[in-house]
Tab-separated table of C-alpha atoms and ligand atoms in Angstrom:
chain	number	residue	atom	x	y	z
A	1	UNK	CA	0.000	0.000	0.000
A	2	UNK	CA	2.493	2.258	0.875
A	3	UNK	CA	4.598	1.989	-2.195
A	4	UNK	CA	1.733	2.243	-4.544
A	5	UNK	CA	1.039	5.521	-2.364
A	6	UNK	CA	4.453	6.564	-3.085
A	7	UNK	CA	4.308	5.654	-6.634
A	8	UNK	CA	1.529	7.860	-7.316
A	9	UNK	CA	2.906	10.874	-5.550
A	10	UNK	CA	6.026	10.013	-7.872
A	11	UNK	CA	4.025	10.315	-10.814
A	12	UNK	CA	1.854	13.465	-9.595
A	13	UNK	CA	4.777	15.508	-9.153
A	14	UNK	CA	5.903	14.254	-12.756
A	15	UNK	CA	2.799	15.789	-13.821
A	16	UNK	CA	2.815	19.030	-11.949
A	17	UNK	CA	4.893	22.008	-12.613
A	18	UNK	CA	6.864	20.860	-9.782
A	19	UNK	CA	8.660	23.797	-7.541
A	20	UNK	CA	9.258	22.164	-4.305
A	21	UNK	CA	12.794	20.828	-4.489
A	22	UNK	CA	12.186	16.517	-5.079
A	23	UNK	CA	13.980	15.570	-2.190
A	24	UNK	CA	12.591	17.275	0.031
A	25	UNK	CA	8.362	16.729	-1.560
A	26	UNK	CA	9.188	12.959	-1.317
A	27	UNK	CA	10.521	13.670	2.379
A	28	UNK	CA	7.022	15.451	3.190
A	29	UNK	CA	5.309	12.933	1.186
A	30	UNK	CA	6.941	10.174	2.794
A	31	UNK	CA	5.746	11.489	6.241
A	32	UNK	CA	2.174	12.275	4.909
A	33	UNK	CA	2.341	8.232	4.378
A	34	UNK	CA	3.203	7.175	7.794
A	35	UNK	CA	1.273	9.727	9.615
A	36	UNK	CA	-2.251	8.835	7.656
A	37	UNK	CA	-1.325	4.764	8.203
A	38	UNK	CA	-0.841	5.535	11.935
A	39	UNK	CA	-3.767	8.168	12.159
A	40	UNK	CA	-1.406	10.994	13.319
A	41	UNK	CA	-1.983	14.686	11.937
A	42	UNK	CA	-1.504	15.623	8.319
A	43	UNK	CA	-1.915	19.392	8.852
A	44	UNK	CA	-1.624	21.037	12.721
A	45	UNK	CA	-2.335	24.483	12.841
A	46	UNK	CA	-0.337	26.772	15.309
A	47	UNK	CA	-2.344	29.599	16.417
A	48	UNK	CA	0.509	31.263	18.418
A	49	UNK	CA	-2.020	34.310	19.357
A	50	UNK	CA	-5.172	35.242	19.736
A	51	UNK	CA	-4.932	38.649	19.480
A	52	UNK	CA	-5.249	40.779	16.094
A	53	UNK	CA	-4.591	43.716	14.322
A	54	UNK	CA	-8.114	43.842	13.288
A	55	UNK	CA	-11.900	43.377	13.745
A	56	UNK	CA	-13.266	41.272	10.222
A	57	UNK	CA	-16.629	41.327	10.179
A	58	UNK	CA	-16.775	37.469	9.501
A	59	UNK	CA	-14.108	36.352	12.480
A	60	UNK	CA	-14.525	36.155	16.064
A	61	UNK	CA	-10.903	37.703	17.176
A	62	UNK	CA	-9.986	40.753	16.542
A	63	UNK	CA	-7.636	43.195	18.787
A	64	UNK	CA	-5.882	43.236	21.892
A	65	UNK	CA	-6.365	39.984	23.766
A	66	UNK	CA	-4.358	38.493	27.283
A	67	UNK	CA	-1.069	36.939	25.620
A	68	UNK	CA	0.419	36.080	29.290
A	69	UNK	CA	-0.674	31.969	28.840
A	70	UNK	CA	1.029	32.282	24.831
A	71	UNK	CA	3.235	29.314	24.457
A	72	UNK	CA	7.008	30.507	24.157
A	73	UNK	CA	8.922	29.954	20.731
A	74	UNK	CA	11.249	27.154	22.108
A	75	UNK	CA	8.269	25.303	23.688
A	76	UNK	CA	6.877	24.514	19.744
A	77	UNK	CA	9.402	21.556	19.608
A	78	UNK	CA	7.821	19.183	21.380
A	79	UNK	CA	4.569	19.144	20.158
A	80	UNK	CA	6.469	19.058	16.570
A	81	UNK	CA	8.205	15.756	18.124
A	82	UNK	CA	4.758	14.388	19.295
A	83	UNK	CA	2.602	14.707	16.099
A	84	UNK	CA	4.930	14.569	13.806
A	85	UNK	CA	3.147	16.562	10.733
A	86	UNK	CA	3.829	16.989	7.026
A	87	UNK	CA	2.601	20.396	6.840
A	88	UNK	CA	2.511	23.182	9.643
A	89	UNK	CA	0.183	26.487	9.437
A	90	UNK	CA	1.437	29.154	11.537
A	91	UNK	CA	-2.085	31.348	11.976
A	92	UNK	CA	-3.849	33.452	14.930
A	93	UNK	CA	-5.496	35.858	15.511
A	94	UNK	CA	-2.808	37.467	13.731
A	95	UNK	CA	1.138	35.334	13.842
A	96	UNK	CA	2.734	38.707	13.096
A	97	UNK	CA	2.084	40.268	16.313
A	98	UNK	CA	4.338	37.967	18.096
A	99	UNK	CA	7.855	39.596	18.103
A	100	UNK	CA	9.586	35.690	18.402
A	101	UNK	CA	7.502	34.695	15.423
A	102	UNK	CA	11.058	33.909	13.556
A	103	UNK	CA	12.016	31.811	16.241
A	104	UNK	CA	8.401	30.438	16.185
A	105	UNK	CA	9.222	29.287	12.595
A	106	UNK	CA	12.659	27.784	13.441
A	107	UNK	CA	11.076	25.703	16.135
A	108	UNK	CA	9.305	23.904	14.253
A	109	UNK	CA	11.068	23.039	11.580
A	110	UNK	CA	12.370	19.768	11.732
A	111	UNK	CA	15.057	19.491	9.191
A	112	UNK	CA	15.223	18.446	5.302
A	113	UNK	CA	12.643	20.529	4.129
A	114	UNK	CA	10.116	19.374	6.298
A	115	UNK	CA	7.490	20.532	7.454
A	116	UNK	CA	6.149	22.263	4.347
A	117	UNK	CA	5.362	25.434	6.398
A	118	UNK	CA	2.508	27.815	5.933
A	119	UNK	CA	2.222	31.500	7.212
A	120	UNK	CA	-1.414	32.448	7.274
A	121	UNK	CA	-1.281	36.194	8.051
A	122	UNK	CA	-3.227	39.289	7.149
A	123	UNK	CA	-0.012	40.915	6.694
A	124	UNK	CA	-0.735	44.354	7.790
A	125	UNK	CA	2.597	44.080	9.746
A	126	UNK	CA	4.684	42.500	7.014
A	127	UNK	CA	7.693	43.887	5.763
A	128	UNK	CA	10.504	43.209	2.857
A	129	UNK	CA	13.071	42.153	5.895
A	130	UNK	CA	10.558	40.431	7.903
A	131	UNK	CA	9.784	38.482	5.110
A	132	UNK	CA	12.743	37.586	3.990
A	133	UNK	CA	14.010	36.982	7.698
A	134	UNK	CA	10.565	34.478	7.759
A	135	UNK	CA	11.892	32.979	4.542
A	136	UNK	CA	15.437	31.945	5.779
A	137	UNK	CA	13.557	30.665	9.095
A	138	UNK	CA	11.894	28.146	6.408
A	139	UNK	CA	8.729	29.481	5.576
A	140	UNK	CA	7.471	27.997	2.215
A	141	UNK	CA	4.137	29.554	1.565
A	142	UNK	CA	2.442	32.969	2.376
A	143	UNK	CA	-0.881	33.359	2.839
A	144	UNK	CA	-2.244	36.687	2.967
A	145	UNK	CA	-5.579	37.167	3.320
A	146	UNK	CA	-7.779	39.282	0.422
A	147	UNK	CA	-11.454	40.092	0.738
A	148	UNK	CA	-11.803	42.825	-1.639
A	149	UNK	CA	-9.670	43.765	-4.786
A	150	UNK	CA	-9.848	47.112	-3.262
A	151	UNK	CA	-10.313	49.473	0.024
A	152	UNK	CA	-13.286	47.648	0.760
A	153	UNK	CA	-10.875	45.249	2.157
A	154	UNK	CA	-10.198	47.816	4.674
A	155	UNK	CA	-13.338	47.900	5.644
A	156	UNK	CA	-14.274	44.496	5.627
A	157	UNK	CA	-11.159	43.981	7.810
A	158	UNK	CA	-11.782	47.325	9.862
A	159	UNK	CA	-7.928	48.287	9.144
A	160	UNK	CA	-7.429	51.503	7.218
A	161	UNK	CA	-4.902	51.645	4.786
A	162	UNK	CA	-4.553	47.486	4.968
A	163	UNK	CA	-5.460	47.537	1.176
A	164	UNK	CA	-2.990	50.013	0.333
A	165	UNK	CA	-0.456	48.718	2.583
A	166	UNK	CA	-0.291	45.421	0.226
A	167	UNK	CA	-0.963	46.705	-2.927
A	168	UNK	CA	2.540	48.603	-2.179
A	169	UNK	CA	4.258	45.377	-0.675
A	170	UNK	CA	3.094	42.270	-2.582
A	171	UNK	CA	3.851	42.877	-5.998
A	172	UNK	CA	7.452	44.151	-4.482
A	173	UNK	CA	7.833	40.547	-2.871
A	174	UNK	CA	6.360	38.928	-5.514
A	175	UNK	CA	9.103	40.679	-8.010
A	176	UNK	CA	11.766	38.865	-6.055
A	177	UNK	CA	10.977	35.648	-7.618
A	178	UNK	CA	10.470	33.005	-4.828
A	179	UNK	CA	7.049	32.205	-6.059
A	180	UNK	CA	5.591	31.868	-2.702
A	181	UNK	CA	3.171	34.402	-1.854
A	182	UNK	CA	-0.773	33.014	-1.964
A	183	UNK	CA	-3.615	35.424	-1.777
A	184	UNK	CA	-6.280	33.741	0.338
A	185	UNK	CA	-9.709	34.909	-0.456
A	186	UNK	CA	-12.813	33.885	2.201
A	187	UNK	CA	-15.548	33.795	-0.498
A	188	UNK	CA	-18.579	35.633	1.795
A	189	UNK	CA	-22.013	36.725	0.712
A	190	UNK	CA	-20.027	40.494	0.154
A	191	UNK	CA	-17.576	39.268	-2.192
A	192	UNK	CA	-19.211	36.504	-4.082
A	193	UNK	CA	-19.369	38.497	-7.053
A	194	UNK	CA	-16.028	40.120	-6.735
A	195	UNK	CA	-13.822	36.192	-7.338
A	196	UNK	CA	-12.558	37.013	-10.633
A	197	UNK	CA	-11.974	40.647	-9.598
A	198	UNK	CA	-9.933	38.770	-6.539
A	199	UNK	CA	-8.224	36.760	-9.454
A	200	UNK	CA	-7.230	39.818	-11.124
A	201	UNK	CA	-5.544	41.269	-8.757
A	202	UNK	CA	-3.552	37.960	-7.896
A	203	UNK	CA	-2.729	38.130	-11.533
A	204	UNK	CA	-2.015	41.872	-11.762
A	205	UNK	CA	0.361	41.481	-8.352
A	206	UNK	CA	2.003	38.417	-9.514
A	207	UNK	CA	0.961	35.943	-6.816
A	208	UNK	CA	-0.712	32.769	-6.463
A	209	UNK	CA	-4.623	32.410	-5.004
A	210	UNK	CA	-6.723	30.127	-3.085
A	211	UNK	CA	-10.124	30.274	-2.257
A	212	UNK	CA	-11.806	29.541	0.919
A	213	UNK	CA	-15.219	29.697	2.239
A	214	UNK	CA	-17.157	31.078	5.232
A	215	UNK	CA	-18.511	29.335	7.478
A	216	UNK	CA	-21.427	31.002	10.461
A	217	UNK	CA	-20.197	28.754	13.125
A	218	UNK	CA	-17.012	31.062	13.948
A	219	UNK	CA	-19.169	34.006	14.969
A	220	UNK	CA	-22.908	32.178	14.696
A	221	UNK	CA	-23.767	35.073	12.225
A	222	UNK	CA	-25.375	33.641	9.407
A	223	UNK	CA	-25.648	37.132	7.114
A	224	UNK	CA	-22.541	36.751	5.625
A	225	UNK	CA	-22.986	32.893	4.244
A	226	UNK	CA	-24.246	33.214	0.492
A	227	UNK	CA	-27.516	30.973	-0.040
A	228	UNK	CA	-30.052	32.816	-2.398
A	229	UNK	CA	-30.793	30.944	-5.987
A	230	UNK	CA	-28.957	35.017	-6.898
A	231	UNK	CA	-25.965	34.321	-4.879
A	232	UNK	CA	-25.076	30.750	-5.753
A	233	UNK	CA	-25.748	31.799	-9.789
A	234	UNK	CA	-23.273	34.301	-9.191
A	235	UNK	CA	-20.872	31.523	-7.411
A	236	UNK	CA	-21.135	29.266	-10.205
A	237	UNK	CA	-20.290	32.045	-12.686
A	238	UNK	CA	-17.608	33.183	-11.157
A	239	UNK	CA	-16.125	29.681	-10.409
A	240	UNK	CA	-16.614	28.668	-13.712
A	241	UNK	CA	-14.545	31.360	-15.275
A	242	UNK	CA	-12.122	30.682	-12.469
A	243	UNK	CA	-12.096	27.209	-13.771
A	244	UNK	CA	-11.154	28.567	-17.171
A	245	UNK	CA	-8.569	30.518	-16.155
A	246	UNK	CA	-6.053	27.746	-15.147
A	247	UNK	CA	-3.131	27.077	-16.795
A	248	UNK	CA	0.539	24.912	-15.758
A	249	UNK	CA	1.722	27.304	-13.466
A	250	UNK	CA	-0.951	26.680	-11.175
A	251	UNK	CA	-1.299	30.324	-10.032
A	252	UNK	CA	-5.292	28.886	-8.746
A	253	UNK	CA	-4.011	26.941	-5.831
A	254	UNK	CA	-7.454	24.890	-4.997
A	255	UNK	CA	-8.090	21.723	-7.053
A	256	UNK	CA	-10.764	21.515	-9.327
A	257	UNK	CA	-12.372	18.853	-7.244
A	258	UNK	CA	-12.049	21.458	-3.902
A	259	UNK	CA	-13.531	24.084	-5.806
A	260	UNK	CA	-16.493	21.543	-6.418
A	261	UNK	CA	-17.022	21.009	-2.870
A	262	UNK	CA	-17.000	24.550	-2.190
A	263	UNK	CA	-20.056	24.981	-4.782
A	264	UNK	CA	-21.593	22.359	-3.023
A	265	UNK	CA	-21.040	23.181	0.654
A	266	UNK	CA	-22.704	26.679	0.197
A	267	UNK	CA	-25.282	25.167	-1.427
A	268	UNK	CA	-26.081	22.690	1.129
A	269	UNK	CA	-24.949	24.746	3.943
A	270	UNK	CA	-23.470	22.307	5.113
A	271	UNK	CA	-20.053	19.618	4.231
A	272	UNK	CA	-20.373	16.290	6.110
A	273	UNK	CA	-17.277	13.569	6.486
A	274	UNK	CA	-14.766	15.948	8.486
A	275	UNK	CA	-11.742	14.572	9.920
A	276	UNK	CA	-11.074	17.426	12.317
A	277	UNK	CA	-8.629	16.172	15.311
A	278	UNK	CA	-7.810	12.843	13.382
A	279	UNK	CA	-6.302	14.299	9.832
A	280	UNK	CA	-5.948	17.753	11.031
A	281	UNK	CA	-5.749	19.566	13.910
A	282	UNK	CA	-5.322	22.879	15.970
A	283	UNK	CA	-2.987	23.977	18.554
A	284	UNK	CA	-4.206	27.231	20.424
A	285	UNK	CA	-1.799	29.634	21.454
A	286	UNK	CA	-1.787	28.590	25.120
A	287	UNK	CA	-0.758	24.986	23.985
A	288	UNK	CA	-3.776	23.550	24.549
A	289	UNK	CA	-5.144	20.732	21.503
A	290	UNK	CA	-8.218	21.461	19.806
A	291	UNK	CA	-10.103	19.144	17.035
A	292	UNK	CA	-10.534	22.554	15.010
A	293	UNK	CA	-10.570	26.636	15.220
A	294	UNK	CA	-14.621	26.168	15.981
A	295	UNK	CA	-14.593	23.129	18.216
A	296	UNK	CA	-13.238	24.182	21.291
A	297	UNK	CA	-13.054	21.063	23.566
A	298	UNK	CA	-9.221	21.364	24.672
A	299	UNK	CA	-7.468	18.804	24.803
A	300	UNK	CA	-3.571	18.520	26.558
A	301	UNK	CA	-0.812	17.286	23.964
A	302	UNK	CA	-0.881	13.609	26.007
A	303	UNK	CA	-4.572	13.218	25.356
A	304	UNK	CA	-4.253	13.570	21.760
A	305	UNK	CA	-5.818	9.880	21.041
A	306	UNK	CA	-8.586	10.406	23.818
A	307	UNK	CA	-9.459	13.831	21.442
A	308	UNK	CA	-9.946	11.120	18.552
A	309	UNK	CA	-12.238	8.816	20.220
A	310	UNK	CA	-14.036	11.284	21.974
A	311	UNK	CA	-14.463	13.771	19.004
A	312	UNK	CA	-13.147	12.972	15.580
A	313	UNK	CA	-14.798	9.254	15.611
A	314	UNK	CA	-18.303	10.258	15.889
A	315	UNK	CA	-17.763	14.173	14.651
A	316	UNK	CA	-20.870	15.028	12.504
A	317	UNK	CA	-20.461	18.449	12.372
A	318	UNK	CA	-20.781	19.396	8.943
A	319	UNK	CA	-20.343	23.450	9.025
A	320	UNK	CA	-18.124	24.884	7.425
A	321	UNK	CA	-15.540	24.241	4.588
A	322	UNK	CA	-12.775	25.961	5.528
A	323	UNK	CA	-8.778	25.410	3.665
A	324	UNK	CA	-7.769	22.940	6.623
A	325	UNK	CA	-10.713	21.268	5.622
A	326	UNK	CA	-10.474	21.007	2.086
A	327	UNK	CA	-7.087	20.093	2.039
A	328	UNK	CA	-7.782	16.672	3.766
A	329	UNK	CA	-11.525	15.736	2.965
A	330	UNK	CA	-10.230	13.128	0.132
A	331	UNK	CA	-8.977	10.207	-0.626
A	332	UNK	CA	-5.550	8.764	0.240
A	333	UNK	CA	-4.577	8.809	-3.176
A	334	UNK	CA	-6.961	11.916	-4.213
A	335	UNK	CA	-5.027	13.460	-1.374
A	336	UNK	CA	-1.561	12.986	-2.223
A	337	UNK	CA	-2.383	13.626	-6.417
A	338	UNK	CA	-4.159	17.133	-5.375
A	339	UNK	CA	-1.586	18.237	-2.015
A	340	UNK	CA	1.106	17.608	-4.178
A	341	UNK	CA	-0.551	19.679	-6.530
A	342	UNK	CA	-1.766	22.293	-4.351
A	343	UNK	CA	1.055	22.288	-2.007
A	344	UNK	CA	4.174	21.724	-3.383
A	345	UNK	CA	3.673	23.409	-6.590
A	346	UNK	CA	3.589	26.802	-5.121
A	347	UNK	CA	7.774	27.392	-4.048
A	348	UNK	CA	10.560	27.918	-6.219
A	349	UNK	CA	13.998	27.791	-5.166
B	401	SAM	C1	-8.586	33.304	11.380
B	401	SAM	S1	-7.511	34.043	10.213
B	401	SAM	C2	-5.955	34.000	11.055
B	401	SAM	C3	-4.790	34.537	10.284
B	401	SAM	C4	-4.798	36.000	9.911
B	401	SAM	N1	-5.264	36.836	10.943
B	401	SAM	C5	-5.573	36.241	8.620
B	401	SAM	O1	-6.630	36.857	8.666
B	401	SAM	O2	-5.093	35.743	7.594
B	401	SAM	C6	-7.265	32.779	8.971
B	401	SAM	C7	-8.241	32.812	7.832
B	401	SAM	O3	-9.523	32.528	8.332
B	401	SAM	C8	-10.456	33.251	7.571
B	401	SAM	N2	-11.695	33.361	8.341
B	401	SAM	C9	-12.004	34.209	9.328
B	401	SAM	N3	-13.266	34.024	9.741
B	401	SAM	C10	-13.769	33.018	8.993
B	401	SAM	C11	-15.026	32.373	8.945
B	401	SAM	N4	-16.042	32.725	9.736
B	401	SAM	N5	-15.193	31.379	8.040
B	401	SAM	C12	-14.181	31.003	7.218
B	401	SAM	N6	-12.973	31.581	7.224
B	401	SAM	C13	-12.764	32.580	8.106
B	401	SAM	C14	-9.771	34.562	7.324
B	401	SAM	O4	-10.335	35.263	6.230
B	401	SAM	C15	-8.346	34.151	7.113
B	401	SAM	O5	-8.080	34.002	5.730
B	402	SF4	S1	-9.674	36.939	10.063
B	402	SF4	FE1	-7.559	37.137	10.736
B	402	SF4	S2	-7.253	39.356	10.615
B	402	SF4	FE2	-9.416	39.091	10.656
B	402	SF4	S3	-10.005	39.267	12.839
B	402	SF4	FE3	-9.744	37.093	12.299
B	402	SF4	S4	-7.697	36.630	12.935
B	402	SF4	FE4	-7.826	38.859	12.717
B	403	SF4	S1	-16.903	20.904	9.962
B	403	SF4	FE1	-15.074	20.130	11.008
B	403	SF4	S2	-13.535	21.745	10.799
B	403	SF4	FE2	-15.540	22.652	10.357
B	403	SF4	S3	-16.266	23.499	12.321
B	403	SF4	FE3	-17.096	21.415	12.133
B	403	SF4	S4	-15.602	20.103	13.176
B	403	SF4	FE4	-14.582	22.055	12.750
């Protein structure tokens, strides 16, 4: 089984426009095999802080919050030694406002390339040294968060001057070459109609983007989850032209198959089968374990297998669709054709 695993994660990074150095995708591979035979995490999400820089209309942090119980940077190790996982998101509230975030990065990297490690920020405290200083530390992917192709993200986000802030800074980065910058865009029932606008601007910048979808259970607040016959025609339009707009460098991160599931979840309201706690997994900043960002039954690092039989077996949550999600909701071999795809294709070095 295993071989045949590896064989096919062989052949999809044949197929892909492959920027991950081979060595070290067959590495990550290689411990995305083990980890799904032995039902350890895939994905773990660090949120190192709760607090934020600002107040989204669609998110339940947002500003100052009590950062006394924040684990300390050398303290990531050993929950890197315990589960192990392939890929690492370093997320929040927002990662930036932790002054050790470098060291954050450098603790949890484990050596040969792996983890594949993941930055979700909103960036508004970014900078060309900070980035590059995040870089060297061994982050492979940026993901900066875009509601609006304009300063409606500023509103959206309640951060003036956010918008203009990155419209300065990302095509500057993105001019550098490393390929690694993705726009992540929360499609909400105020931007449905602005996804190829979105794509545009990922386009006009020079970056990479993935979609994502809201979900009401973060906040309860169901105004901002599209659902009208208006809404989802204007989903499928826009997806489909997103659809058309593909091509090898695979600048449109999401598979076509998690693009599918995205149509489907809003127009269910609702994605059954999740895996949250067994595939994937959060870590909150206080180094407690939780199944996902909306479950929030903690958990300590020892219990992690009591968290699986007591949550992830008989989860039936089904409410939102979120990137952590979609990653993971597939197949063994779905899973390692589209991650390979969707992961590994997005760094040059
Ligand atoms: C919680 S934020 C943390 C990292 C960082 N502060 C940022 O905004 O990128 C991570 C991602 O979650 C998304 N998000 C926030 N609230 C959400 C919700 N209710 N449903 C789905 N995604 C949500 C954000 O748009 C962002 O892209
Ligand atoms: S989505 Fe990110 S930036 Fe916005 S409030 Fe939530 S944590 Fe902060
Ligand atoms: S569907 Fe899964 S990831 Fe989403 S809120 Fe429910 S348990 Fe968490």
């Amino acid at each position: 089984m295993e071989s045949r695993a590896w064989w096919r994660g062989r052949r999809a990074l044949d197929e892909t426009m492959r920027k991950v150095p081979l060595t070290e995708s067959l590495r990550i591979i290689g411990r995305g095999t083990r980890n799904w035979l032995a039902e350890r995490p895939l994905v773990v999400s660090f949120e190192v802080t709760d607090a934020c820089t600002c107040y989204c209309k669609h998110c339940d942090h947002g500003g100052p919050r009590d950062e006394s119980r924040n684990l300390r940077a050398h303290e990531y190790g050993r929950y890197m030694e315990a589960l192990r996982p392939c890929v690492v998101q370093i997320s929040g509230g927002e990662p930036l406002m932790r002054p050790d975030i470098t060291e954050i990065v450098r603790n949890v990297q484990c050596g040969g390339g792996i983890p594949y490690t993941i930055l979700v920020s909103n960036w508004s405290l970014m900078t060309e040294r900070l980035y590059l200083e995040l870089r060297a530390a061994g982050v492979d992917q940026f993901s900066v968060s875009l509601d609006f192709p304009d300063e409606r993200h500023d509103q959206f986000r309640v951060h003036p001057g956010l918008y203009a802030h990155l419209e300065g800074l990302i095509p500057k980065l993105a001019a550098l070459g490393h390929d690694d910058i993705v726009l992540n865009s929360c499609i909400t029932r105020e931007n449905v109609g602005e996804i190829n606008a979105i794509a545009d601007k990922a386009r006009a910048w020079g970056v990479n983007l993935c979609y994502s979808a809201y979900s009401a259970r973060r906040t309860g607040c169901r105004d901002y989850l599209p659902g009208t016959p208006d809404e989802l025609a204007t989903l499928n339009r826009e997806l489909d032209r997103v659809e058309g707009r593909r091509d090898a460098t695979n600048w449109i991160v999401n598979a076509p198959s998690t693009l599918a599931a995205t149509r489907r979840y809003f127009e269910r309201a609702s994605a059954p089968g999740c895996t949250a706690g067994l595939r994937f997994l959060v870590v909150t900043a206080d180094g407690a374990l939780q199944p996902c960002s909306m479950q929030f039954g903690k958990y300590r690092l020892e219990d992690r297998e009591r968290m699986v039989e007591e949550f992830s077996r008989g989860n039936s949550c089904d409410e939102c669709y979120v990137s952590i999600r979609s990653y993971l909701d597939k197949t063994f071999p779905q899973l390692l054709r589209e991650n390979v795809r969707e992961f590994l294709a997005v760094k040059a070095r």
